[in-house]
Amino acid sequence: MIDDLNIGIIGAGNMGSAIIRGIITGYSNNKVMANDIDKSKLNLLQTETGIKIAESIDEVAHFSDLLVLAVKPDITIKIAAKLKNFSGIIISIAAGVSINTIKANAGEDKKIVRAMPNAPVNVKSGMTVMSHTGNLSSNEVDIVKSFFSTVGEVLVMDEKYINAVTAISGSGPAYVFTFLQAMADGGVKLGIPRTEALVLASQTILGSIKIFIDKNENPFTLRDKITSPGGTTIEALHVLEKAGFSGIIMDAIEAAAKKSKELDNL
């Protein structure tokens, strides 16, 4: 399916390079071509992965059946305007750039996917949500899903959810890192060395997520299983909820979604 396609990626930054590293696992590197204004970054990526390097946007577009725009929003729009003759699938991962905006610049007939991958794609544990124009066939949708599945989980959702998606999975790793830091700080306050406190906190978070994924139970059900009457856990949960822990997280996600919507209207 995807093995038969030539894949082009414009932008070899953190996200673009992470995607490249993901797709070349079990995929022919001579069917992947990248372009970036930073030639030194491209050369390092070529040395590491063996992919092809394009000297221009036109070159990578001519090569590609599936073209990923992994650049900043303003650059995405400029590149889209150069793709009026492109007949493949355009994938944009730029925050705040709608499908309609890309269509207005590239052409109303274009096959466009708007995707929101998050930072964990760098370790092939990402979460990508994709929306698309209605002119993609079911096979083409499956191809794009297969493409992003090389770096993590994939959901297909209506574009109207993209701001909420950005707030949860796009910004979410920052919330988790903040929680991780706070847990470690608690350990340090109690006298545990920083290094060990970080190991305790990070492994606890990792293991808890693995339990949830494995059991697929309601988080509150899982929480109840380790919350003994009159014990230490309920004492800590009381403090968290008294301070509005759940509400604060919900408010933060709502604020991030609101900001994402504002960016989407720029």
PDB file of C-alpha atoms in Angstrom:
ATOM      1  CA  MET A   1       0.000   0.000   0.000  1.00  0.00           C
ATOM      2  CA  ILE A   2       2.253   2.816   1.219  1.00  0.00           C
ATOM      3  CA  ASP A   3       5.309   0.899  -0.018  1.00  0.00           C
ATOM      4  CA  ASP A   4       4.354   1.722  -3.598  1.00  0.00           C
ATOM      5  CA  LEU A   5       4.406   5.496  -3.067  1.00  0.00           C
ATOM      6  CA  ASN A   6       7.122   8.106  -3.200  1.00  0.00           C
ATOM      7  CA  ILE A   7       7.050  10.244  -0.097  1.00  0.00           C
ATOM      8  CA  GLY A   8       8.272  13.820   0.079  1.00  0.00           C
ATOM      9  CA  ILE A   9       8.766  15.885   3.211  1.00  0.00           C
ATOM     10  CA  ILE A  10       9.337  19.622   3.191  1.00  0.00           C
ATOM     11  CA  GLY A  11      10.863  20.631   6.500  1.00  0.00           C
ATOM     12  CA  ALA A  12      13.437  18.592   8.407  1.00  0.00           C
ATOM     13  CA  GLY A  13      12.941  20.082  11.854  1.00  0.00           C
ATOM     14  CA  ASN A  14      12.050  18.078  14.962  1.00  0.00           C
ATOM     15  CA  MET A  15       8.699  16.827  13.671  1.00  0.00           C
ATOM     16  CA  GLY A  16       9.724  16.360  10.047  1.00  0.00           C
ATOM     17  CA  SER A  17      12.889  14.452  10.928  1.00  0.00           C
ATOM     18  CA  ALA A  18      11.007  12.313  13.483  1.00  0.00           C
ATOM     19  CA  ILE A  19       8.505  11.329  10.809  1.00  0.00           C
ATOM     20  CA  ILE A  20      11.311  10.490   8.390  1.00  0.00           C
ATOM     21  CA  ARG A  21      13.033   8.282  10.958  1.00  0.00           C
ATOM     22  CA  GLY A  22       9.745   6.534  11.577  1.00  0.00           C
ATOM     23  CA  ILE A  23       8.756   5.785   8.010  1.00  0.00           C
ATOM     24  CA  ILE A  24      12.122   4.430   6.918  1.00  0.00           C
ATOM     25  CA  THR A  25      11.751   1.531   9.344  1.00  0.00           C
ATOM     26  CA  GLY A  26      10.921  -1.245   6.924  1.00  0.00           C
ATOM     27  CA  TYR A  27      10.505   1.206   4.051  1.00  0.00           C
ATOM     28  CA  SER A  28      12.827   1.832   1.135  1.00  0.00           C
ATOM     29  CA  ASN A  29      14.851   4.991   1.794  1.00  0.00           C
ATOM     30  CA  ASN A  30      15.205   5.691  -1.920  1.00  0.00           C
ATOM     31  CA  LYS A  31      11.453   6.335  -2.016  1.00  0.00           C
ATOM     32  CA  VAL A  32      11.722   9.169   0.525  1.00  0.00           C
ATOM     33  CA  MET A  33      12.907  12.666  -0.377  1.00  0.00           C
ATOM     34  CA  ALA A  34      13.275  15.706   1.874  1.00  0.00           C
ATOM     35  CA  ASN A  35      13.854  19.414   1.406  1.00  0.00           C
ATOM     36  CA  ASP A  36      14.796  22.096   3.912  1.00  0.00           C
ATOM     37  CA  ILE A  37      16.477  25.492   3.792  1.00  0.00           C
ATOM     38  CA  ASP A  38      19.011  24.222   6.349  1.00  0.00           C
ATOM     39  CA  LYS A  39      21.308  22.115   4.150  1.00  0.00           C
ATOM     40  CA  SER A  40      23.490  20.972   7.039  1.00  0.00           C
ATOM     41  CA  LYS A  41      20.444  19.508   8.766  1.00  0.00           C
ATOM     42  CA  LEU A  42      19.468  17.736   5.551  1.00  0.00           C
ATOM     43  CA  ASN A  43      22.949  16.317   5.068  1.00  0.00           C
ATOM     44  CA  LEU A  44      23.000  14.900   8.589  1.00  0.00           C
ATOM     45  CA  LEU A  45      19.579  13.341   8.044  1.00  0.00           C
ATOM     46  CA  GLN A  46      20.697  11.840   4.741  1.00  0.00           C
ATOM     47  CA  THR A  47      23.797  10.362   6.361  1.00  0.00           C
ATOM     48  CA  GLU A  48      21.674   8.858   9.123  1.00  0.00           C
ATOM     49  CA  THR A  49      18.801   7.523   7.029  1.00  0.00           C
ATOM     50  CA  GLY A  50      19.985   7.320   3.406  1.00  0.00           C
ATOM     51  CA  ILE A  51      17.012   9.268   2.059  1.00  0.00           C
ATOM     52  CA  LYS A  52      17.130  11.414  -1.069  1.00  0.00           C
ATOM     53  CA  ILE A  53      17.728  15.156  -0.793  1.00  0.00           C
ATOM     54  CA  ALA A  54      15.872  17.674  -2.958  1.00  0.00           C
ATOM     55  CA  GLU A  55      17.441  20.966  -3.946  1.00  0.00           C
ATOM     56  CA  SER A  56      14.074  22.686  -4.372  1.00  0.00           C
ATOM     57  CA  ILE A  57      10.398  22.468  -3.498  1.00  0.00           C
ATOM     58  CA  ASP A  58       9.590  21.799  -7.145  1.00  0.00           C
ATOM     59  CA  GLU A  59      11.931  18.814  -7.153  1.00  0.00           C
ATOM     60  CA  VAL A  60      10.418  17.164  -4.101  1.00  0.00           C
ATOM     61  CA  ALA A  61       6.871  17.890  -5.309  1.00  0.00           C
ATOM     62  CA  HIS A  62       7.613  16.341  -8.729  1.00  0.00           C
ATOM     63  CA  PHE A  63       9.026  13.247  -6.988  1.00  0.00           C
ATOM     64  CA  SER A  64       6.199  12.718  -4.507  1.00  0.00           C
ATOM     65  CA  ASP A  65       2.878  10.911  -4.466  1.00  0.00           C
ATOM     66  CA  LEU A  66       2.398  11.967  -0.866  1.00  0.00           C
ATOM     67  CA  LEU A  67       3.837  15.317   0.224  1.00  0.00           C
ATOM     68  CA  VAL A  68       4.181  16.350   3.877  1.00  0.00           C
ATOM     69  CA  LEU A  69       4.459  20.032   4.751  1.00  0.00           C
ATOM     70  CA  ALA A  70       6.326  20.026   8.064  1.00  0.00           C
ATOM     71  CA  VAL A  71       7.024  23.747   8.242  1.00  0.00           C
ATOM     72  CA  LYS A  72       5.699  26.795  10.096  1.00  0.00           C
ATOM     73  CA  PRO A  73       2.176  28.027   9.328  1.00  0.00           C
ATOM     74  CA  ASP A  74       3.174  31.050   7.226  1.00  0.00           C
ATOM     75  CA  ILE A  75       5.605  28.928   5.204  1.00  0.00           C
ATOM     76  CA  THR A  76       2.943  26.245   4.749  1.00  0.00           C
ATOM     77  CA  ILE A  77       0.661  28.742   3.040  1.00  0.00           C
ATOM     78  CA  LYS A  78       3.453  29.974   0.772  1.00  0.00           C
ATOM     79  CA  ILE A  79       4.385  26.427  -0.239  1.00  0.00           C
ATOM     80  CA  ALA A  80       0.739  25.501  -0.836  1.00  0.00           C
ATOM     81  CA  ALA A  81       0.538  28.269  -3.421  1.00  0.00           C
ATOM     82  CA  LYS A  82       3.345  26.518  -5.339  1.00  0.00           C
ATOM     83  CA  LEU A  83       1.478  23.206  -5.499  1.00  0.00           C
ATOM     84  CA  LYS A  84      -1.253  24.092  -7.982  1.00  0.00           C
ATOM     85  CA  ASN A  85       0.014  21.418 -10.390  1.00  0.00           C
ATOM     86  CA  PHE A  86       0.585  18.771  -7.710  1.00  0.00           C
ATOM     87  CA  SER A  87      -1.704  15.765  -8.162  1.00  0.00           C
ATOM     88  CA  GLY A  88      -0.888  13.696  -5.081  1.00  0.00           C
ATOM     89  CA  ILE A  89      -1.945  13.934  -1.449  1.00  0.00           C
ATOM     90  CA  ILE A  90      -0.876  17.012   0.517  1.00  0.00           C
ATOM     91  CA  ILE A  91      -0.429  16.564   4.273  1.00  0.00           C
ATOM     92  CA  SER A  92      -0.041  19.641   6.456  1.00  0.00           C
ATOM     93  CA  ILE A  93       0.989  19.416  10.106  1.00  0.00           C
ATOM     94  CA  ALA A  94       0.963  23.189  10.663  1.00  0.00           C
ATOM     95  CA  ALA A  95      -1.058  24.377  13.643  1.00  0.00           C
ATOM     96  CA  GLY A  96      -3.614  27.035  12.807  1.00  0.00           C
ATOM     97  CA  VAL A  97      -3.780  26.383   9.061  1.00  0.00           C
ATOM     98  CA  SER A  98      -7.166  25.015   8.021  1.00  0.00           C
ATOM     99  CA  ILE A  99      -7.889  22.705   5.129  1.00  0.00           C
ATOM    100  CA  ASN A 100      -9.842  25.513   3.464  1.00  0.00           C
ATOM    101  CA  THR A 101      -6.827  27.836   3.716  1.00  0.00           C
ATOM    102  CA  ILE A 102      -4.609  25.267   2.008  1.00  0.00           C
ATOM    103  CA  LYS A 103      -7.252  24.651  -0.664  1.00  0.00           C
ATOM    104  CA  ALA A 104      -7.556  28.384  -1.284  1.00  0.00           C
ATOM    105  CA  ASN A 105      -3.835  28.522  -2.043  1.00  0.00           C
ATOM    106  CA  ALA A 106      -3.149  25.137  -3.664  1.00  0.00           C
ATOM    107  CA  GLY A 107      -6.451  24.655  -5.478  1.00  0.00           C
ATOM    108  CA  GLU A 108      -9.988  23.549  -4.647  1.00  0.00           C
ATOM    109  CA  ASP A 109      -9.448  20.174  -6.312  1.00  0.00           C
ATOM    110  CA  LYS A 110      -6.510  19.168  -4.130  1.00  0.00           C
ATOM    111  CA  LYS A 111      -6.518  16.119  -1.865  1.00  0.00           C
ATOM    112  CA  ILE A 112      -5.531  17.524   1.523  1.00  0.00           C
ATOM    113  CA  VAL A 113      -4.975  16.003   4.944  1.00  0.00           C
ATOM    114  CA  ARG A 114      -4.569  18.163   8.007  1.00  0.00           C
ATOM    115  CA  ALA A 115      -2.727  16.261  10.718  1.00  0.00           C
ATOM    116  CA  MET A 116      -1.809  17.026  14.306  1.00  0.00           C
ATOM    117  CA  PRO A 117       1.035  14.777  15.519  1.00  0.00           C
ATOM    118  CA  ASN A 118       2.572  15.411  18.928  1.00  0.00           C
ATOM    119  CA  ALA A 119       6.087  15.390  20.366  1.00  0.00           C
ATOM    120  CA  PRO A 120       6.231  11.662  21.289  1.00  0.00           C
ATOM    121  CA  VAL A 121       6.467  10.804  17.573  1.00  0.00           C
ATOM    122  CA  ASN A 122      10.174  11.311  18.281  1.00  0.00           C
ATOM    123  CA  VAL A 123      10.121   8.012  20.188  1.00  0.00           C
ATOM    124  CA  LYS A 124       7.488   6.379  17.951  1.00  0.00           C
ATOM    125  CA  SER A 125       4.833   6.739  20.652  1.00  0.00           C
ATOM    126  CA  GLY A 126       3.056   9.719  19.167  1.00  0.00           C
ATOM    127  CA  MET A 127      -0.620  10.545  18.878  1.00  0.00           C
ATOM    128  CA  THR A 128      -1.712  11.840  15.481  1.00  0.00           C
ATOM    129  CA  VAL A 129      -5.194  13.035  14.601  1.00  0.00           C
ATOM    130  CA  MET A 130      -5.949  13.547  10.922  1.00  0.00           C
ATOM    131  CA  SER A 131      -8.784  15.251   9.040  1.00  0.00           C
ATOM    132  CA  HIS A 132      -9.175  15.293   5.285  1.00  0.00           C
ATOM    133  CA  THR A 133     -11.052  16.648   2.314  1.00  0.00           C
ATOM    134  CA  GLY A 134     -13.909  14.500   1.094  1.00  0.00           C
ATOM    135  CA  ASN A 135     -12.233  13.677  -2.203  1.00  0.00           C
ATOM    136  CA  LEU A 136      -9.822  11.119  -0.709  1.00  0.00           C
ATOM    137  CA  SER A 137     -10.767   7.518  -1.363  1.00  0.00           C
ATOM    138  CA  SER A 138     -11.011   5.083   1.552  1.00  0.00           C
ATOM    139  CA  ASN A 139      -7.787   3.498   0.308  1.00  0.00           C
ATOM    140  CA  GLU A 140      -6.015   6.867   0.335  1.00  0.00           C
ATOM    141  CA  VAL A 141      -7.231   7.539   3.877  1.00  0.00           C
ATOM    142  CA  ASP A 142      -5.851   4.149   4.908  1.00  0.00           C
ATOM    143  CA  ILE A 143      -2.533   5.001   3.238  1.00  0.00           C
ATOM    144  CA  VAL A 144      -2.187   8.200   5.272  1.00  0.00           C
ATOM    145  CA  LYS A 145      -3.187   6.362   8.452  1.00  0.00           C
ATOM    146  CA  SER A 146      -0.545   3.736   7.698  1.00  0.00           C
ATOM    147  CA  PHE A 147       1.986   6.512   7.133  1.00  0.00           C
ATOM    148  CA  PHE A 148       1.417   8.084  10.554  1.00  0.00           C
ATOM    149  CA  SER A 149       1.107   4.732  12.315  1.00  0.00           C
ATOM    150  CA  THR A 150       4.869   4.331  11.844  1.00  0.00           C
ATOM    151  CA  VAL A 151       5.326   6.897  14.639  1.00  0.00           C
ATOM    152  CA  GLY A 152       2.418   6.052  16.954  1.00  0.00           C
ATOM    153  CA  GLU A 153      -1.357   5.882  17.210  1.00  0.00           C
ATOM    154  CA  VAL A 154      -3.678   7.501  14.649  1.00  0.00           C
ATOM    155  CA  LEU A 155      -7.259   8.736  14.805  1.00  0.00           C
ATOM    156  CA  VAL A 156      -9.354  10.119  11.950  1.00  0.00           C
ATOM    157  CA  MET A 157     -11.611  12.928  13.188  1.00  0.00           C
ATOM    158  CA  ASP A 158     -13.630  15.803  11.782  1.00  0.00           C
ATOM    159  CA  GLU A 159     -11.611  19.007  11.466  1.00  0.00           C
ATOM    160  CA  LYS A 160     -14.013  20.764  13.846  1.00  0.00           C
ATOM    161  CA  TYR A 161     -12.305  18.888  16.706  1.00  0.00           C
ATOM    162  CA  ILE A 162      -8.763  19.926  15.779  1.00  0.00           C
ATOM    163  CA  ASN A 163      -8.494  22.763  18.337  1.00  0.00           C
ATOM    164  CA  ALA A 164      -9.562  20.437  21.149  1.00  0.00           C
ATOM    165  CA  VAL A 165      -7.137  17.821  19.842  1.00  0.00           C
ATOM    166  CA  THR A 166      -4.344  20.398  19.890  1.00  0.00           C
ATOM    167  CA  ALA A 167      -5.187  21.240  23.497  1.00  0.00           C
ATOM    168  CA  ILE A 168      -5.197  17.604  24.641  1.00  0.00           C
ATOM    169  CA  SER A 169      -2.587  15.679  22.670  1.00  0.00           C
ATOM    170  CA  GLY A 170      -0.632  18.493  21.044  1.00  0.00           C
ATOM    171  CA  SER A 171       0.018  20.444  24.241  1.00  0.00           C
ATOM    172  CA  GLY A 172      -0.530  17.449  26.510  1.00  0.00           C
ATOM    173  CA  PRO A 173       3.090  16.308  26.838  1.00  0.00           C
ATOM    174  CA  ALA A 174       3.876  19.654  28.497  1.00  0.00           C
ATOM    175  CA  TYR A 175       1.203  18.977  31.123  1.00  0.00           C
ATOM    176  CA  VAL A 176       2.661  15.529  31.768  1.00  0.00           C
ATOM    177  CA  PHE A 177       6.193  16.915  32.079  1.00  0.00           C
ATOM    178  CA  THR A 178       4.909  19.496  34.563  1.00  0.00           C
ATOM    179  CA  PHE A 179       3.224  16.757  36.598  1.00  0.00           C
ATOM    180  CA  LEU A 180       6.387  14.651  36.415  1.00  0.00           C
ATOM    181  CA  GLN A 181       8.458  17.564  37.692  1.00  0.00           C
ATOM    182  CA  ALA A 182       5.986  18.229  40.512  1.00  0.00           C
ATOM    183  CA  MET A 183       6.051  14.595  41.632  1.00  0.00           C
ATOM    184  CA  ALA A 184       9.843  14.593  41.631  1.00  0.00           C
ATOM    185  CA  ASP A 185       9.893  17.891  43.541  1.00  0.00           C
ATOM    186  CA  GLY A 186       7.681  16.273  46.158  1.00  0.00           C
ATOM    187  CA  GLY A 187      10.215  13.503  46.549  1.00  0.00           C
ATOM    188  CA  VAL A 188      13.082  15.977  46.819  1.00  0.00           C
ATOM    189  CA  LYS A 189      11.175  17.890  49.501  1.00  0.00           C
ATOM    190  CA  LEU A 190      10.950  14.655  51.454  1.00  0.00           C
ATOM    191  CA  GLY A 191      14.699  14.096  51.169  1.00  0.00           C
ATOM    192  CA  ILE A 192      14.982  11.826  48.116  1.00  0.00           C
ATOM    193  CA  PRO A 193      17.839  12.776  45.745  1.00  0.00           C
ATOM    194  CA  ARG A 194      16.668  14.404  42.497  1.00  0.00           C
ATOM    195  CA  THR A 195      17.889  11.588  40.236  1.00  0.00           C
ATOM    196  CA  GLU A 196      16.069   8.901  42.167  1.00  0.00           C
ATOM    197  CA  ALA A 197      12.964  11.074  42.551  1.00  0.00           C
ATOM    198  CA  LEU A 198      12.739  11.476  38.778  1.00  0.00           C
ATOM    199  CA  VAL A 199      13.102   7.713  38.274  1.00  0.00           C
ATOM    200  CA  LEU A 200      10.351   7.056  40.818  1.00  0.00           C
ATOM    201  CA  ALA A 201       8.014   9.607  39.253  1.00  0.00           C
ATOM    202  CA  SER A 202       8.631   8.742  35.600  1.00  0.00           C
ATOM    203  CA  GLN A 203       8.353   4.983  36.040  1.00  0.00           C
ATOM    204  CA  THR A 204       5.171   5.447  38.064  1.00  0.00           C
ATOM    205  CA  ILE A 205       3.596   7.520  35.281  1.00  0.00           C
ATOM    206  CA  LEU A 206       4.732   5.063  32.598  1.00  0.00           C
ATOM    207  CA  GLY A 207       3.487   2.028  34.506  1.00  0.00           C
ATOM    208  CA  SER A 208       0.142   3.641  35.282  1.00  0.00           C
ATOM    209  CA  ILE A 209      -0.482   4.441  31.615  1.00  0.00           C
ATOM    210  CA  LYS A 210       0.431   0.875  30.682  1.00  0.00           C
ATOM    211  CA  ILE A 211      -2.132  -0.443  33.177  1.00  0.00           C
ATOM    212  CA  PHE A 212      -4.816   1.799  31.660  1.00  0.00           C
ATOM    213  CA  ILE A 213      -3.992   0.736  28.099  1.00  0.00           C
ATOM    214  CA  ASP A 214      -3.856  -2.934  29.069  1.00  0.00           C
ATOM    215  CA  LYS A 215      -7.028  -2.995  31.200  1.00  0.00           C
ATOM    216  CA  ASN A 216      -9.009  -0.381  29.219  1.00  0.00           C
ATOM    217  CA  GLU A 217     -11.068   0.421  32.318  1.00  0.00           C
ATOM    218  CA  ASN A 218     -12.446   3.721  33.518  1.00  0.00           C
ATOM    219  CA  PRO A 219      -9.588   5.677  35.142  1.00  0.00           C
ATOM    220  CA  PHE A 220     -11.657   6.152  38.294  1.00  0.00           C
ATOM    221  CA  THR A 221     -12.168   2.385  38.550  1.00  0.00           C
ATOM    222  CA  LEU A 222      -8.417   1.876  38.356  1.00  0.00           C
ATOM    223  CA  ARG A 223      -7.867   4.643  40.893  1.00  0.00           C
ATOM    224  CA  ASP A 224     -10.290   3.019  43.323  1.00  0.00           C
ATOM    225  CA  LYS A 225      -8.313  -0.230  43.181  1.00  0.00           C
ATOM    226  CA  ILE A 226      -5.299   1.448  44.794  1.00  0.00           C
ATOM    227  CA  THR A 227      -7.218   3.759  47.138  1.00  0.00           C
ATOM    228  CA  SER A 228      -7.643   2.020  50.480  1.00  0.00           C
ATOM    229  CA  PRO A 229     -10.080   3.380  53.083  1.00  0.00           C
ATOM    230  CA  GLY A 230      -8.236   5.678  55.464  1.00  0.00           C
ATOM    231  CA  GLY A 231      -4.963   5.195  53.592  1.00  0.00           C
ATOM    232  CA  THR A 232      -2.246   7.397  52.154  1.00  0.00           C
ATOM    233  CA  THR A 233      -3.679   7.591  48.641  1.00  0.00           C
ATOM    234  CA  ILE A 234      -7.100   8.963  49.651  1.00  0.00           C
ATOM    235  CA  GLU A 235      -5.328  11.472  51.868  1.00  0.00           C
ATOM    236  CA  ALA A 236      -3.333  12.746  48.887  1.00  0.00           C
ATOM    237  CA  LEU A 237      -6.369  12.697  46.562  1.00  0.00           C
ATOM    238  CA  HIS A 238      -8.291  14.796  49.078  1.00  0.00           C
ATOM    239  CA  VAL A 239      -5.579  17.447  48.913  1.00  0.00           C
ATOM    240  CA  LEU A 240      -5.548  17.386  45.101  1.00  0.00           C
ATOM    241  CA  GLU A 241      -9.308  17.677  44.727  1.00  0.00           C
ATOM    242  CA  LYS A 242      -9.612  20.271  47.497  1.00  0.00           C
ATOM    243  CA  ALA A 243      -7.237  22.418  45.416  1.00  0.00           C
ATOM    244  CA  GLY A 244      -9.354  21.799  42.305  1.00  0.00           C
ATOM    245  CA  PHE A 245      -6.887  19.486  40.543  1.00  0.00           C
ATOM    246  CA  SER A 246      -9.350  18.023  38.021  1.00  0.00           C
ATOM    247  CA  GLY A 247     -10.947  21.383  37.360  1.00  0.00           C
ATOM    248  CA  ILE A 248      -7.566  23.046  36.833  1.00  0.00           C
ATOM    249  CA  ILE A 249      -6.607  20.456  34.209  1.00  0.00           C
ATOM    250  CA  MET A 250      -9.941  20.914  32.439  1.00  0.00           C
ATOM    251  CA  ASP A 251      -9.558  24.705  32.533  1.00  0.00           C
ATOM    252  CA  ALA A 252      -6.032  24.447  31.135  1.00  0.00           C
ATOM    253  CA  ILE A 253      -7.178  22.297  28.220  1.00  0.00           C
ATOM    254  CA  GLU A 254     -10.063  24.659  27.532  1.00  0.00           C
ATOM    255  CA  ALA A 255      -7.659  27.634  27.541  1.00  0.00           C
ATOM    256  CA  ALA A 256      -5.309  25.869  25.127  1.00  0.00           C
ATOM    257  CA  ALA A 257      -8.219  25.048  22.808  1.00  0.00           C
ATOM    258  CA  LYS A 258      -9.330  28.688  22.852  1.00  0.00           C
ATOM    259  CA  LYS A 259      -5.819  29.827  21.935  1.00  0.00           C
ATOM    260  CA  SER A 260      -5.668  27.236  19.156  1.00  0.00           C
ATOM    261  CA  LYS A 261      -8.925  28.580  17.736  1.00  0.00           C
ATOM    262  CA  GLU A 262      -7.524  32.102  17.802  1.00  0.00           C
ATOM    263  CA  LEU A 263      -4.467  30.925  15.849  1.00  0.00           C
ATOM    264  CA  ASP A 264      -6.748  29.123  13.427  1.00  0.00           C
ATOM    265  CA  ASN A 265      -8.434  32.399  12.566  1.00  0.00           C
ATOM    266  CA  LEU A 266      -5.218  34.310  11.807  1.00  0.00           C
TER     267      LEU A 266
END
